[in-house]
XYZ file of C-alpha atoms in Angstrom:
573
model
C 41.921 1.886 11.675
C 39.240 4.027 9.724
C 39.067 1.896 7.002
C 36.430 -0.717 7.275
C 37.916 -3.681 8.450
C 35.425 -5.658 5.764
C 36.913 -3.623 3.135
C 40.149 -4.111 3.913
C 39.779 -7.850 3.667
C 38.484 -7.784 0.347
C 41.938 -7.411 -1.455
C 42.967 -10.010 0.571
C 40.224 -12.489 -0.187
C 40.563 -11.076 -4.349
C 44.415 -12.216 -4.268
C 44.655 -15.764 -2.301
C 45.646 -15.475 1.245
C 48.917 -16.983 0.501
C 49.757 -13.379 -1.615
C 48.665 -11.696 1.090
C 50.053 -12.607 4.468
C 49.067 -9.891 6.442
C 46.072 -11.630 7.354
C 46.406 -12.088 11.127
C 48.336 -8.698 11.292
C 44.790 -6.759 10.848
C 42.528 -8.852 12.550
C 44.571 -8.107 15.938
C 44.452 -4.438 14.931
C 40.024 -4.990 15.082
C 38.850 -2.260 18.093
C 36.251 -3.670 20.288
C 33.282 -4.684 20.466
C 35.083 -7.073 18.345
C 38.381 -7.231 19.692
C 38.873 -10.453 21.418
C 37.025 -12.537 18.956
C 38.822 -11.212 16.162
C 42.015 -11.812 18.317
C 41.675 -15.278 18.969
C 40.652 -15.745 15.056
C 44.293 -14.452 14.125
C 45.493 -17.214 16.648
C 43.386 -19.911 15.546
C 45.081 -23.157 14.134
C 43.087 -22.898 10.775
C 44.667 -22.240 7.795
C 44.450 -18.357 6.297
C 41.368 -19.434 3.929
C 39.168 -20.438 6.392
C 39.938 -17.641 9.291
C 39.120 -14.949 6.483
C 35.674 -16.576 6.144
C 35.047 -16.787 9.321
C 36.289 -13.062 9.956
C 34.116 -12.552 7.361
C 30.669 -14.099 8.629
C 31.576 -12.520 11.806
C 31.196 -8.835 10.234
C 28.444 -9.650 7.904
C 26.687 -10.790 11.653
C 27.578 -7.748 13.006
C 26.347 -5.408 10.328
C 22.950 -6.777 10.441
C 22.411 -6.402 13.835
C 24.712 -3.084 14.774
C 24.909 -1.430 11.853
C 28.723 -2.726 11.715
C 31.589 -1.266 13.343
C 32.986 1.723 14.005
C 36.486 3.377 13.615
C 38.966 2.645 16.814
C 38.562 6.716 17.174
C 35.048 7.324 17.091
C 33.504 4.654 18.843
C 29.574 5.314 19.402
C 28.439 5.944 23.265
C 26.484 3.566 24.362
C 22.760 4.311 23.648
C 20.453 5.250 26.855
C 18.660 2.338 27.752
C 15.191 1.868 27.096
C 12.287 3.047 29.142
C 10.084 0.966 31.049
C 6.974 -0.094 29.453
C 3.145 0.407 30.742
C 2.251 -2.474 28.833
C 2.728 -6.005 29.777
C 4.871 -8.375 27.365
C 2.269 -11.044 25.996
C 4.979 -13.525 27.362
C 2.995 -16.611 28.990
C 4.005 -19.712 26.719
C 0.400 -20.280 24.787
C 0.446 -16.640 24.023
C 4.211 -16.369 22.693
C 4.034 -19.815 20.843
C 0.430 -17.993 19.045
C 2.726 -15.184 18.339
C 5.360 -17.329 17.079
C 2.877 -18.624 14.335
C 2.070 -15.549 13.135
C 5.513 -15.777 11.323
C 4.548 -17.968 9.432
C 5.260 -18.549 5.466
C 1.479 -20.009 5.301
C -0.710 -17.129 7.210
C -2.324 -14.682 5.188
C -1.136 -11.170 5.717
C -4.340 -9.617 6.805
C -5.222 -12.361 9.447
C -1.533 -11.430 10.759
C -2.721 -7.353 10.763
C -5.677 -8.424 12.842
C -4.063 -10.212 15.161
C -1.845 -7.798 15.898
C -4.391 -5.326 16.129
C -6.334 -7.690 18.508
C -2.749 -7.904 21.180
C -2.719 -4.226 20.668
C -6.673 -3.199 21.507
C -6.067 -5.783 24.799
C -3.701 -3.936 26.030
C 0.149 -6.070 25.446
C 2.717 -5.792 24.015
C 5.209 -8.282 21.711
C 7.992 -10.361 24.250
C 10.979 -9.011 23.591
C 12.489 -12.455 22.034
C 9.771 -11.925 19.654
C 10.861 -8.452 18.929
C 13.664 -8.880 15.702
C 11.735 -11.063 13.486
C 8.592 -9.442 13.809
C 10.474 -6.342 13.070
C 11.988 -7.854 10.329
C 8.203 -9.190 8.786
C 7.140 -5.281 9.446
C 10.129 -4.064 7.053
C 9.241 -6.612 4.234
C 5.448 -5.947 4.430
C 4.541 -2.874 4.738
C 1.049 -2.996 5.129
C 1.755 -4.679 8.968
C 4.300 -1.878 10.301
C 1.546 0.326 11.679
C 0.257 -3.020 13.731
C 3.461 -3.754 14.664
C 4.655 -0.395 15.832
C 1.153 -0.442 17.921
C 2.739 -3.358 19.997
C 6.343 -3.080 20.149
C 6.400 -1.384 22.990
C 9.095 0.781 24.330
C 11.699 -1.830 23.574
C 10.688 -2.376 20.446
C 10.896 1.345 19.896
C 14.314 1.415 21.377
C 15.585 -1.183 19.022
C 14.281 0.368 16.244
C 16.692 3.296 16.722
C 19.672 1.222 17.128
C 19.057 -0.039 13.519
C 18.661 2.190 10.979
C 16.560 0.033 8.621
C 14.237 -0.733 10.737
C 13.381 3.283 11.418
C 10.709 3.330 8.671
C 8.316 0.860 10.837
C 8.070 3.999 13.301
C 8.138 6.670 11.132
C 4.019 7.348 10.963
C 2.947 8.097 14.498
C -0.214 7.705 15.737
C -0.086 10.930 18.044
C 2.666 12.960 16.027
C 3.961 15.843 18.142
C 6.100 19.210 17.565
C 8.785 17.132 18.333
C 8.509 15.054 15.288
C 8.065 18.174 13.062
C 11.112 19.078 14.782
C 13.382 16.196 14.211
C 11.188 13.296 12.836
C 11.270 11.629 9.667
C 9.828 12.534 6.673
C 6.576 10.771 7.160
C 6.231 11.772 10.605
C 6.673 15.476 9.679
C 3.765 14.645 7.175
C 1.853 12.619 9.887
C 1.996 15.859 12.202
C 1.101 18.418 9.491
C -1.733 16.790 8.582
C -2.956 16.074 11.960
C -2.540 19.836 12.686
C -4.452 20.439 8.922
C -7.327 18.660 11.061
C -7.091 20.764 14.145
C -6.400 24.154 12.384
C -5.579 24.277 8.942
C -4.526 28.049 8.241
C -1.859 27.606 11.282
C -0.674 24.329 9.136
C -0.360 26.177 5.551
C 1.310 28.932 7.145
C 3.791 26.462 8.816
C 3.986 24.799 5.267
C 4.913 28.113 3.770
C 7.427 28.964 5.758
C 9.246 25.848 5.603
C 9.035 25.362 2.141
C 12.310 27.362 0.793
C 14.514 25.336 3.082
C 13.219 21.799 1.629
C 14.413 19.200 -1.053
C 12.459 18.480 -4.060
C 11.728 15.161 -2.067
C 10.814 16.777 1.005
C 8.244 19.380 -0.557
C 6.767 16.775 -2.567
C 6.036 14.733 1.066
C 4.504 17.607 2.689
C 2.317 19.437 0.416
C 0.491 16.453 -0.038
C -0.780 17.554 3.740
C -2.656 20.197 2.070
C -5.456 17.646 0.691
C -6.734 17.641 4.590
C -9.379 20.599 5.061
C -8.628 22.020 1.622
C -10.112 25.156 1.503
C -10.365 28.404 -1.197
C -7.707 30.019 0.920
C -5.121 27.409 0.115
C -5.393 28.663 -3.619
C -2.562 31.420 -3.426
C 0.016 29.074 -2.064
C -1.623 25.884 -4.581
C -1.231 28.412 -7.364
C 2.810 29.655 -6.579
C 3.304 25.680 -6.264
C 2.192 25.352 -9.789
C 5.605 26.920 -11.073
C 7.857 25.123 -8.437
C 10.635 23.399 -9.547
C 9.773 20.051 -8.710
C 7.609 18.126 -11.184
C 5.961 16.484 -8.009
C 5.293 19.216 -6.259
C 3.708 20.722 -9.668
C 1.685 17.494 -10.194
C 0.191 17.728 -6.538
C -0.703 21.502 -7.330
C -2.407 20.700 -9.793
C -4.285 17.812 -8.899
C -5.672 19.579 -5.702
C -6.726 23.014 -7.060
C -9.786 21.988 -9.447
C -11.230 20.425 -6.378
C -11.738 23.752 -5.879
C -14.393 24.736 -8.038
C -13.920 28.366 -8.367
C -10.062 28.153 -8.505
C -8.394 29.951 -11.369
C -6.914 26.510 -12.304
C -10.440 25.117 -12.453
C -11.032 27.821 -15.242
C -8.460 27.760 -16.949
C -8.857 24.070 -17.572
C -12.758 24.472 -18.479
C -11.322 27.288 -21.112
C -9.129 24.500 -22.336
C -11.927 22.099 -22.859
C -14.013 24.980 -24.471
C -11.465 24.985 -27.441
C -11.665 21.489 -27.875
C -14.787 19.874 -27.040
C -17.563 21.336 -29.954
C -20.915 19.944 -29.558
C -23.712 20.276 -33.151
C -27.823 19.248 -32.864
C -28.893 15.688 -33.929
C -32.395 14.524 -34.384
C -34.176 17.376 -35.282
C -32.136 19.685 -32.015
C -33.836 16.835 -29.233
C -30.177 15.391 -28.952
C -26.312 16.806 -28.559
C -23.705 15.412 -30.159
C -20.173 15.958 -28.796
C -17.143 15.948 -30.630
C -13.150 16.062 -29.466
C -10.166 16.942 -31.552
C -6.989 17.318 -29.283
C -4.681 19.745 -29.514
C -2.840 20.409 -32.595
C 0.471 22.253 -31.076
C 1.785 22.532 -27.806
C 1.058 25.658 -25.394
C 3.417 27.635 -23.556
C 1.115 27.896 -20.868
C 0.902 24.738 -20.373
C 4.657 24.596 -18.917
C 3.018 26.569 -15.993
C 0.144 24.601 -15.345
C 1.933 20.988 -14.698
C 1.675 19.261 -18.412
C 4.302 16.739 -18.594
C 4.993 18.104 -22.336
C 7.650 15.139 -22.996
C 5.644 11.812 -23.695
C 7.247 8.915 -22.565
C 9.290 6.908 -24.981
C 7.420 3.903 -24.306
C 3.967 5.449 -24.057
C 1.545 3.960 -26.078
C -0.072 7.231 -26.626
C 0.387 9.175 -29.351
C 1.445 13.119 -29.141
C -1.727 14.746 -29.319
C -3.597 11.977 -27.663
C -0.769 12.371 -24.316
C -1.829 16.264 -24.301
C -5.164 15.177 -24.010
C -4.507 12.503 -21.534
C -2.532 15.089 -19.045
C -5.759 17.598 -19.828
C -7.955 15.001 -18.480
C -6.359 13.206 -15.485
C -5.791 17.282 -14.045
C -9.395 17.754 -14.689
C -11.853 17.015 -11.445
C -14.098 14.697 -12.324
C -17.406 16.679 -11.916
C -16.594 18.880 -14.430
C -17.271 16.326 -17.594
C -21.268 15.360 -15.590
C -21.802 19.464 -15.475
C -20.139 20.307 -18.519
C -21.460 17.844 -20.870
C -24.765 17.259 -19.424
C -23.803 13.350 -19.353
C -23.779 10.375 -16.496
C -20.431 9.165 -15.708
C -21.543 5.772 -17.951
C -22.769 8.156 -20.547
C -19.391 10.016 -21.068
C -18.025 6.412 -21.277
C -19.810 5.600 -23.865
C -19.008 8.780 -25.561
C -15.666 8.289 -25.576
C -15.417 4.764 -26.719
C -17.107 6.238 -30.144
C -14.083 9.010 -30.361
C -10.492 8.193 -31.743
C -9.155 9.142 -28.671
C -10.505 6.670 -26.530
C -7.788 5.542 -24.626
C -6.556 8.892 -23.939
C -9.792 10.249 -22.428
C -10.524 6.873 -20.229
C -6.912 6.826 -18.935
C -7.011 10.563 -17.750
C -10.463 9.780 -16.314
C -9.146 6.579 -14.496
C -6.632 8.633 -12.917
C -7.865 11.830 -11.752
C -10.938 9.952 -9.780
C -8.414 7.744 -8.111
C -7.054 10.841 -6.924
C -10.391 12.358 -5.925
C -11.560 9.380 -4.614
C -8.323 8.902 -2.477
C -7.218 12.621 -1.137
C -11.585 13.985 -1.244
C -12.971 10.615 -0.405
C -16.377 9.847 -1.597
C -19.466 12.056 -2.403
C -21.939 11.226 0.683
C -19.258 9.519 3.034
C -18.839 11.599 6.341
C -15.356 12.835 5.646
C -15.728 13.884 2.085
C -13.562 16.767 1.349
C -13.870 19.680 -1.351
C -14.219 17.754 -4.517
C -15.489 14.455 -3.828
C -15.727 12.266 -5.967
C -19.175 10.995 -7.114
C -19.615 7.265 -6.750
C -21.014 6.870 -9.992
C -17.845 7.328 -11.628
C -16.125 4.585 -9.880
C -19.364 2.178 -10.717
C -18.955 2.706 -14.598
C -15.385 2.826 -14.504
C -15.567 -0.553 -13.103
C -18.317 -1.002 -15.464
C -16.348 -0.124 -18.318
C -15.416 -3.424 -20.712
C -11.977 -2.173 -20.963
C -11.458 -2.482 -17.528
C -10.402 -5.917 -17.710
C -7.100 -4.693 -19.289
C -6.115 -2.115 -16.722
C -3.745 -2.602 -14.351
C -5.131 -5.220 -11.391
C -4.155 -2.869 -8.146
C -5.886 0.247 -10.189
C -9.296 -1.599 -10.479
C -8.945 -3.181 -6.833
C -8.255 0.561 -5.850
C -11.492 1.887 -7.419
C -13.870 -0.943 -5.781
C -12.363 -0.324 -2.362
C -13.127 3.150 -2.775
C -17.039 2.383 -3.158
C -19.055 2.737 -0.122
C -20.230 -0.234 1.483
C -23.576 -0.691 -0.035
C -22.383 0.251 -3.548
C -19.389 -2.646 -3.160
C -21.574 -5.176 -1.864
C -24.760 -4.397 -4.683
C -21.219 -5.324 -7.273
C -21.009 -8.950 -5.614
C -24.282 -9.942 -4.382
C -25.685 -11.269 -7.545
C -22.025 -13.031 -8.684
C -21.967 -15.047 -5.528
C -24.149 -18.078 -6.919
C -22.385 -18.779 -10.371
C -18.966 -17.115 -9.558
C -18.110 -17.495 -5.941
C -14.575 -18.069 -6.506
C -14.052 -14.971 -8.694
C -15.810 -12.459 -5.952
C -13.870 -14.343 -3.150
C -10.666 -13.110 -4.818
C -11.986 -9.470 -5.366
C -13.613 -9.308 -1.903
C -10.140 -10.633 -0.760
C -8.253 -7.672 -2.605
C -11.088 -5.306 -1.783
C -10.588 -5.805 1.683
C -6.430 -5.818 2.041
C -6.689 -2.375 -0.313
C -6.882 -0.099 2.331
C -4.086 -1.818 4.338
C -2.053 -0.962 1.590
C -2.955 2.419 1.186
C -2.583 3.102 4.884
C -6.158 3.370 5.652
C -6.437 0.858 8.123
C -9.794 1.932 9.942
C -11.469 1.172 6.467
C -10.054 -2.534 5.442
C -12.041 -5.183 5.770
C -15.787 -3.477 5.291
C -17.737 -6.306 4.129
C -21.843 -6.901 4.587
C -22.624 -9.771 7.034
C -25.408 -11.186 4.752
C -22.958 -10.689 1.788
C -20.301 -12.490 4.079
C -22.569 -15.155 4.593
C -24.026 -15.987 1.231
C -19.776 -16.249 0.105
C -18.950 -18.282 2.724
C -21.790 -21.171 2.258
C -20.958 -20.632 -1.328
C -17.051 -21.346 -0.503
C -17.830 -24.448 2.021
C -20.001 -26.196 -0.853
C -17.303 -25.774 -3.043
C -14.692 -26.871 -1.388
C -16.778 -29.640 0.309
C -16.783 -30.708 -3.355
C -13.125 -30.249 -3.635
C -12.353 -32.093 -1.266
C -14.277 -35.273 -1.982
C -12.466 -35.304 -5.480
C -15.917 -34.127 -7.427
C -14.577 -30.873 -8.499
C -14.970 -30.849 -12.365
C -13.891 -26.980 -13.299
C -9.895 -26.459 -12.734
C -9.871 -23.410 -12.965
C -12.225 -22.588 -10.412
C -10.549 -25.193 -7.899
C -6.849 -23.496 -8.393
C -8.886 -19.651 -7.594
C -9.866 -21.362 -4.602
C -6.537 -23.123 -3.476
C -5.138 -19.466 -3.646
C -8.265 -17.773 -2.040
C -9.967 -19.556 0.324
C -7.286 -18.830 3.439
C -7.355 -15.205 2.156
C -11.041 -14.876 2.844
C -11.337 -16.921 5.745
C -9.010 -14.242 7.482
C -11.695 -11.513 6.275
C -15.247 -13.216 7.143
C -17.146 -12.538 10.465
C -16.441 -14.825 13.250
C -19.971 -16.586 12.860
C -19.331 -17.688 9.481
C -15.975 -19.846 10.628
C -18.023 -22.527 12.276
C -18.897 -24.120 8.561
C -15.639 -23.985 8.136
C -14.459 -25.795 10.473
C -16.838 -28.555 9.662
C -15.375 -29.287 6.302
C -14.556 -32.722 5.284
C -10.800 -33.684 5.429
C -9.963 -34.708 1.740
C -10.853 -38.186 0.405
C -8.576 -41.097 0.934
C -6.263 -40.937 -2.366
C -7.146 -43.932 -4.674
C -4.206 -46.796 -5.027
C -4.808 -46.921 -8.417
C -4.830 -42.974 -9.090
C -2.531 -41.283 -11.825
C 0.989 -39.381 -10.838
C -0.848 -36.260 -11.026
C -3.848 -37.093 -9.481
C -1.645 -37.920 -6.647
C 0.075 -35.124 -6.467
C -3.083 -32.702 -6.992
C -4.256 -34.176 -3.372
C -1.137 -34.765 -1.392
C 0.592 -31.291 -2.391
C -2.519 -28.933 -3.112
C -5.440 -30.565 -1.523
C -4.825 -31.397 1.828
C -2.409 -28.604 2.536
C -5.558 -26.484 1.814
C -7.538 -27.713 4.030
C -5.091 -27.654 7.006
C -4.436 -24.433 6.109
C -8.213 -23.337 6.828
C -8.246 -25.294 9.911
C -5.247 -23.631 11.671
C -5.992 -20.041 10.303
C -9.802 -20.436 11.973
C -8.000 -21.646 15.495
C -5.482 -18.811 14.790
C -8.278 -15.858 14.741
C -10.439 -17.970 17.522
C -7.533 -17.435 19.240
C -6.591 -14.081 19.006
C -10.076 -13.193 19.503
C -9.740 -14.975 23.101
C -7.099 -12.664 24.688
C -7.687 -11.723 27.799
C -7.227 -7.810 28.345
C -3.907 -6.909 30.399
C -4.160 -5.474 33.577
C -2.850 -2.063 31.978
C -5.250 -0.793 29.760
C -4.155 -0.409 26.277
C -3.873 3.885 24.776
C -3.394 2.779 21.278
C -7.025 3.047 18.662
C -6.156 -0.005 17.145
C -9.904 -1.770 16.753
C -10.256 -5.303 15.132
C -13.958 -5.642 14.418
C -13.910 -8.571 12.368
């Protein structure tokens, strides 16, 4: 039988079992595991119908939790069993039924992160029962599959490799090691290149090089991203021969890493560029510049070599010339424009909005300091690489009145790039007249870096900042909740926030929290929609703040196991 036996019940099913009577025939034909199920379906007093439907759940069953079956003649081994774990399972019944919770429709993602963070820096490890469904929240958020791999344990990471979907939950190690270079995915081949970029980064790039003709498109693209860790001048030659590879990825991550280096041949070539099109003539009496930009007028071979996407988009809202300019400016690094043009960040913003090629140069700009700020970091932070961005561009980008109309995750991604004092100056004075609006961008702020997979940097938020949002937040909703809300719209930002945040603020700001009012008595005389504004909205919100307080409080109180945990996982919140 090498045809799958699902597929082979599809004509059947297409037809009518009664055109078809060969029904029972292949079902006793089924090789185990399968076999006597299967068997005693093809015996079973049903009509045809209904014994091909339940053949049929009976597969679908199988595939999602085996991977379905395999031919009678090349039945799989079965696997080696798993090894024993250090860790104890977090099995005692308070525990498990906290764990339980966590699954949740109504727990905010980030309070389920920390919590798993918390079982991890304590030292457990998930019960096995609890092992598929977590495994299945990890695959359809991927912001929790580094927590969850942290506490899986080594059944969790022997299930993982008896279903193939659930392989991508594992495939960043913490500790990579030559044997996931060796035979590891493609993320943990990146995970272990970079950590050796770390350690010794002219042992990585030669590694790189040499691995580089054997590799997909996809697979190059994955790995020379490792050469953003401990870029250095001598990565230029290799940078440089990546510029004419054949993979428009691998092209666009050339070029996007060598003007971080400021004395790369890239890096001139694009300031010769901007030479021929930036002109700048004397204004008030030779005390003041004026700049001036006219885009290209005809494309340049050259340019075919140095990463240009030449074809603009069909549904690009740019127009020819202003998409050459665009891809000019989003390969530029950002420090050039400050140097070049003798301007602030906010200056050059300004500049541009007066040009007729606006959106062009604020687009590009956008785009090459997310990419500085997220490959170089920050100018000033302790792991800044070659080419830092300065923070001053991400201020008056976020500054800038267009930037209302960008796309949401872009602007989120620029604030959670600010350091900490920089983010919280943003929100400090917006607290009193607009504390629902910073609660959602402190919210989105905070998750960022979960989604990014820079855990060790989500959820940076000033304590006095903290505290001024949360009294803000309890007045309001103590408001809310005694039906003497008047603005709507700031009432719906909170029914959507207000769980968000309460899984980001410091443990000593939950205690308000707690203390809020339970929602007024609904009036017998109140309207349909009054009615079901409290019953639907209202008081779901406010048990929904209650158990996500007990939740942390709770997951805060774990005991540490008598096996001390290896994993870094911290939970400082």
């Amino acid at each position: 039988m090498t045809e799958p036996l699902m597929d082979r019940l599809l004509p059947i099913a297409l037809v009518g079992t009664e055109r078809s009577p060969g029904l029972r025939a292949l079902l006793r034909e089924v090789p185990a595991p399968l076999t006597g199920l299967m068997q005693a379906l093809a015996t079973a007093p049903e009509d045809d119908a209904t014994v091909l439907l339940r053949a049929a759940g009976v597969l679908a069953v199988a595939q999602r939790v085996g991977g379905g079956l395999a031919a009678a003649d090349a039945l799989p081994e079965a696997p080696a069993p798993a090894r024993s774990d250090t860790r104890p399972a977090l099995s005692a019944e308070p525990h498990q039924a906290l764990l339980q919770r966590l699954l949740g429709e109504d727990v905010p993602d980030s309070l389920r992160h920390e919590a798993l963070s918390l079982v991890a820096q304590r030292g457990w490890r998930l019960p096995a029962a609890l092992l598929p469904p977590m495994l299945a929240l990890a695959l359809r958020l991927p912001m929790l599959r580094p927590a969850v791999g942290a506490v899986m344990g080594e059944c969790g990471r022997w299930l993982v490799q008896q279903q193939p979907r659930w392989r991508s939950i594992v495939e960043r190690p913490a500790e990579p090691t030559e044997e996931d270079w060796a035979h590891g995915s493609g993320a943990a081949r990146l995970a272990f290149l970079k950590d050796e970029r770390r350690r010794d980064p002219d042992a990585a790039r030669e590694r790189l090089t040499a691995e580089l003709p054997s590799l997909a498109a996809r697979e190059r693209a994955e790995l020379v991203e490792a050469l953003a860790v401990g870029l250095s001048a001598a990565d230029e030659p290799l940078l440089v021969k990546l510029l004419r590879d054949r993979a428009g990825d691998v092209r666009t991550l050339a070029a996007q890493l060598l003007p971080r280096l400021p004395d790369s041949e890239q890096s001139a070539w694009l300031a010769g560029q901007w030479s021929a099109l930036l002109r700048v003539e004397s204004a008030w009496l030779g005390l003041k510049k004026r700049w001036h930009v006219e885009p290209p007028t005809a494309e340049d071979p050259a340019w075919k070599t140095r990463a240009l996407d030449l074809q603009r988009p069909r549904h690009d809202g740019l127009g020819e010339r202003g998409w050459w300019l665009y891809q000019l400016a989003r390969l530029t690094a950002p420090a050039f424009w400050p140097a070049h043009m003798a301007m602030t960040p906010t200056e050059l913003i300004d500049w541009a909005r007066g040009t007729d090629w606006k959106e062009a140069l604020l687009r590009g700009w956008r785009e090459a300091v997310l990419v500085a700020a997220g490959s170089a970091s920050v100018v000033g932070e302790p792991d800044a690489q070659p080419g830092a961005v300065d923070a001053r561009w991400l201020l008056a980008l976020l500054d800038c009145r267009e930037a209302p109309g960008w796309p949401a995750h872009e602007v989120t991604a620029l604030r959670s790039h600010l350091p900490l004092a920089a983010r919280t100056a943003l929100w400090r004075e917006r607290v009193g007249s607009a504390a629902a609006d910073v609660a959602g961008e402190v919210v989105r702020t905070c998750a960022q870096p979960l989604i990014d997979g820079r855990p060790e940097q989500a959820g940076q938020l000033d304590p006095a900042l903290a505290a001024s949002l949360s009294a803000a937040m309890v007045r309001e909703l103590t408001d809310l909740f005694a039906g003497r809300h008047a603005d709507e719209r700031r009432a719906l930002a909170w029914l959507d926030t207000a769980p968000e945040l309460v899984a980001w603020l410091p443990l000593a700001c939950l205690g308000a929290v707690e203390a809020l009012p339970a929602p007024a008595a609904l009036d017998p005389n109140a309207s349909a929609t009054t009615s079901y504004w409290l019953h639907h909205r209202i008081a779901p919100l406010h048990d929904r703040l209650q158990q996500a307080v007990a939740l942390r409080r709770a997951f805060h109180a774990l005991p540490v196991a008598a096996v001390a945990s290896s994993t870094d996982f911290t939970a400082s919140r």
